[in-house]
C-alpha atoms as one frame of an Amber mdcrd trajectory, in Angstrom:
protein
  89.705 100.273  23.015  92.182  98.333  20.999  92.606  96.068  18.466  94.068
  93.296  21.198  90.991  93.940  22.868  88.658  93.098  19.701  90.896  89.614
  19.294  90.488  88.402  22.321  86.866  89.185  22.497  87.221  87.517  18.815
  89.045  84.659  20.301  86.751  84.527  23.304  83.541  83.757  21.073  85.589
  80.622  18.973  87.432  79.125  22.164  84.874  79.521  25.176  88.226  79.277
  27.379  90.898  81.869  28.415  93.889  79.714  28.249  93.594  78.841  24.187
  92.741  82.755  23.436  96.001  83.179  25.634  98.237  80.775  23.627  96.813
  82.267  20.503  98.154  85.563  21.562 101.143  84.637  23.392 100.124  86.164
  26.389  99.844  84.895  30.301  96.203  84.296  31.710  96.211  87.393  33.789
  96.703  89.446  31.116  94.006  88.125  28.933  91.787  88.471  31.820  93.002
  91.998  32.757  92.077  92.981  29.199  88.540  91.937  29.662  87.799  93.578
  32.961  89.514  96.612  31.211  87.119  96.407  27.940  84.282  96.034  30.409
  85.292  98.943  32.536  85.846 101.222  29.573  82.647 100.583  28.036  80.114
 100.268  31.124  78.627  97.136  30.356  79.219  93.596  31.149  80.216  92.007
  28.328  81.581  88.193  29.736  79.879  86.079  32.047  81.728  82.411  33.543
  79.119  79.378  33.019  79.821  75.543  33.420  83.718  76.221  33.318  83.225
  78.614  29.859  83.523  81.932  29.033  80.278  83.491  27.326  79.727  86.619
  25.619  76.609  88.400  27.119  74.621  89.820  24.860  76.135  93.278  24.648
  79.341  91.274  23.920  77.601  89.775  21.108  77.426  93.067  19.555  80.793
  93.915  20.424  81.860  90.467  18.615  80.016  91.228  15.365  82.079  94.660
  15.179  85.187  93.095  16.185  85.460  90.287  13.608  84.924  93.088  10.635
  87.673  95.296  12.368  90.201  92.447  13.287  89.592  91.361   9.516  90.011
  94.967   7.755  93.288  95.749  10.661  94.905  92.255   9.110  94.442  93.165
   5.560  95.214  96.914   5.866  98.778  95.594   7.184  98.949  93.476   4.411
  98.499  94.939   1.604 100.770  97.977   2.891 103.635  95.221   2.947 102.847
  94.096  -0.684 104.087  97.535  -1.668 107.714  96.938   0.137 107.653  93.266
  -1.581 107.487  93.612  -4.790 106.009  89.970  -6.736 105.572  89.161  -2.838
 102.335  88.987  -0.982  98.947  86.552  -0.126  95.977  85.767  -1.781  92.728
  84.796   0.102  90.264  83.428  -2.778  86.950  81.936  -2.045  85.016  80.343
  -4.535  81.389  78.558  -5.227  81.842  75.037  -5.741  81.404  75.046  -9.708
  84.369  77.484 -10.598  86.215  76.044  -7.171  86.264  72.965  -8.799  86.043
  72.955 -12.289  87.608  76.452 -13.183  90.125  77.577 -10.481  92.915  74.567
 -10.216  94.234  75.297 -13.591  93.861  78.996 -13.166  95.356  78.576 -10.083
  98.193  76.695 -11.104  99.204  78.499 -13.731  99.478  81.769 -11.265 101.460
  79.979  -8.795 104.031  79.178 -11.604 104.103  82.624 -12.808 104.200  84.305
  -9.110 105.540  81.498  -6.764 106.523  84.107  -4.044 102.621  84.803  -3.695
 101.101  82.879  -1.349  97.700  80.869  -2.724  94.316  80.372   0.046  91.398
  78.682  -1.767  87.856  78.522   0.527  85.115  76.665  -1.436  81.880  77.518
  -0.249  78.559  78.644  -1.005  77.523  81.240  -3.278  75.757  83.252  -0.558
  78.530  82.420   1.800  81.229  83.843  -0.569  78.993  87.040  -0.945  79.137
  87.452   3.082  83.140  86.615   3.158  83.206  89.638   0.769  81.836  91.769
   2.904  83.010  90.875   6.128  86.814  91.597   4.277  87.582  87.589   5.434
  88.683  87.154   1.347  90.395  89.164  -1.121  88.514  88.115  -4.150  85.048
  85.487  -4.796  84.619  83.527  -7.826  80.785  82.409  -7.738  78.114  80.795
 -10.084  75.248  82.572  -9.932  71.908  84.805 -11.205  72.713  88.382 -11.700
  73.131  90.494  -8.606  73.908  93.704  -7.259  75.007  94.311  -3.685  76.306
  97.065  -1.866  80.041  97.647  -1.514  80.558  94.521  -4.203  81.454  94.641
  -7.324  80.951  91.942  -9.875  82.479  91.183 -13.261  81.294  88.131 -15.560
  83.771  85.452 -16.468  81.463  83.382 -18.892  78.317  81.815 -18.324  77.454
  78.576 -16.399  74.576  76.852 -17.733  72.442  74.939 -16.184  71.182  71.083
 -17.809  69.185  68.379 -17.046  71.443  65.051 -16.693  70.144  61.719 -16.561
  71.883  58.159 -17.331  72.567  56.688 -20.801  69.676  54.499 -19.845  67.106
  56.665 -18.922  64.086  56.777 -20.983  64.150  60.801 -20.980  67.305  60.025
 -22.562  65.963  59.419 -26.038  64.460  63.097 -26.262  66.800  65.171 -28.140
  64.418  67.976 -26.747  62.522  67.486 -23.565  58.771  69.132 -22.284  58.453
  70.929 -18.940  55.861  68.389 -17.999  58.006  65.507 -18.443  60.332  65.850
 -15.757  57.100  66.643 -13.217  56.906  62.361 -12.770  60.068  61.455 -12.420
  62.252  60.763  -9.338  64.520  64.419  -9.138  67.824  64.667  -6.884  67.756
  68.358  -5.389  71.048  70.094  -4.514  71.026  71.712  -0.926  68.443  74.639
   0.346  71.447  76.978   0.449  73.119  76.554  -3.137  72.191  78.468  -6.155
  71.415  75.499  -8.229  68.705  74.630  -5.851  67.377  78.144  -5.741  67.229
  77.945  -9.961  65.214  74.722  -9.795  62.829  76.097  -7.669  62.018  78.983
  -9.572  61.711  77.066 -12.977  59.588  74.647 -11.434  57.382  77.743 -10.264
  57.561  79.480 -13.485  56.815  76.443 -15.003  53.616  74.976 -13.300  55.884
  72.145 -11.724  55.646  69.582  -8.706  58.993  68.325  -8.719  59.033  64.624
  -7.048  61.632  65.459  -4.883  63.447  61.941  -4.306  66.687  62.766  -2.583
  68.303  66.133  -1.442  72.143  65.596  -1.449  74.585  68.294  -0.272  77.540
  67.218  -3.054  77.266  67.198  -6.764  79.704  64.525  -7.052  76.871  62.331
  -5.173  74.368  63.697  -7.393  76.483  62.694 -10.632  76.946  59.395  -9.237
  73.658  58.621  -8.012  72.336  59.754 -11.414  74.407  57.517 -13.390  72.924
  54.581 -11.164  69.423  55.105 -11.193  66.153  56.468 -12.057  66.839  60.312
 -10.938  67.488  63.464 -12.690  68.680  66.431 -12.081  69.620  70.081 -12.631
  73.272  70.682 -13.007  76.380  72.984 -14.215  77.378  72.085 -17.853  80.963
  73.034 -16.970  80.749  70.587 -13.660  79.407  67.069 -16.009  81.300  67.781
 -19.557  83.847  65.318 -18.403  81.175  62.359 -17.945  78.989  63.768 -21.009
  81.778  62.957 -23.357  82.685  59.662 -21.957  79.241  58.994 -22.278  78.341
  58.224 -18.538  75.842  60.914 -18.376  73.521  62.699 -20.489  72.655  66.319
 -21.102  69.589  67.845 -22.370  68.729  71.719 -22.437  66.261  72.463 -19.550
  62.645  73.449 -21.245  61.228  76.698 -21.027  63.946  78.051 -19.118  64.572
  81.512 -18.755  66.975  81.677 -16.038  70.450  83.082 -16.567  73.435  81.832
 -14.238  77.206  83.361 -14.481  80.842  83.012 -13.479  81.562  85.942 -11.631
  84.681  87.652  -9.760  83.952  89.631  -7.312  85.443  91.963  -4.661  84.718
  94.704  -2.175  84.965  98.330  -3.205  86.372  99.560   0.009  89.124  97.385
   0.044  92.609  98.540  -1.591  93.021  97.359  -4.564  96.898  95.976  -4.244
  99.203  95.129  -7.189  98.847  91.666  -5.881  95.268  90.918  -6.320  95.515
  93.372  -9.316  97.465  90.575 -10.811  95.484  87.620 -10.128  92.667  89.337
 -11.456  94.209  89.842 -15.228  95.458  86.345 -15.036  91.890  85.250 -13.793
  90.332  86.987 -16.986  93.106  85.689 -19.090  92.460  82.300 -18.636  89.066
  82.022 -17.509  87.291  80.988 -20.302  90.117  79.608 -22.361
């Protein structure tokens, strides 16, 4: 079994047709078909099936696909890291970030790093914190910057950059805005704007409500932090959000933020990486730059 065959498996799952797979690999279609048959003969099991004009992976093929993704990522990573040793000041970094650090912390840091190291190519992918962890485990990114509760995960190392405190936000005209301190029961009947279920903020909101015996009045669920902020500005709804995300709106008087009452849950911004990944000079340079400027 060679890497080319595993690349074919991964691309077939993506495209479901031989033509785009051949184009992506710079091969002729019969060559791709030959490698598909060769792989099935090598493993002694059917991996592909034709259905309604598409090439689909069988159950065995899906199992192989799971490992193909990991092996292909590792091979790409190995090639890239080794080449960096012969290219001082050159290279590339794929960074994954959850929404808050990706939007409110990293742009300034990435801009400064790009100016200091103009020959290093940077890619930023903004996803939810659970997705970033999964991408790190699969070697799809070099570094993850994520806002979440303290965590431990096999094969991942994490370092705190700063605290990411959650606050309650209201419009300046909201009746709760007049209170400097709030009681938990005051939030039980107000229209509450919820984040998407997979977000770390939604998970912490649910934990807070359960620990305080509060049944939130789920008024609306929004998949965008910016949409939540705009909706709170316009209406009676309130929400829990990162203090980092509303600093400017609070300073301009567009939103009011208050500490969340009886909140024992802490959230931090971490940088995390896969301990099985070879720490290249480029990654070390970025981590040093990140730690120096993340809390400035």
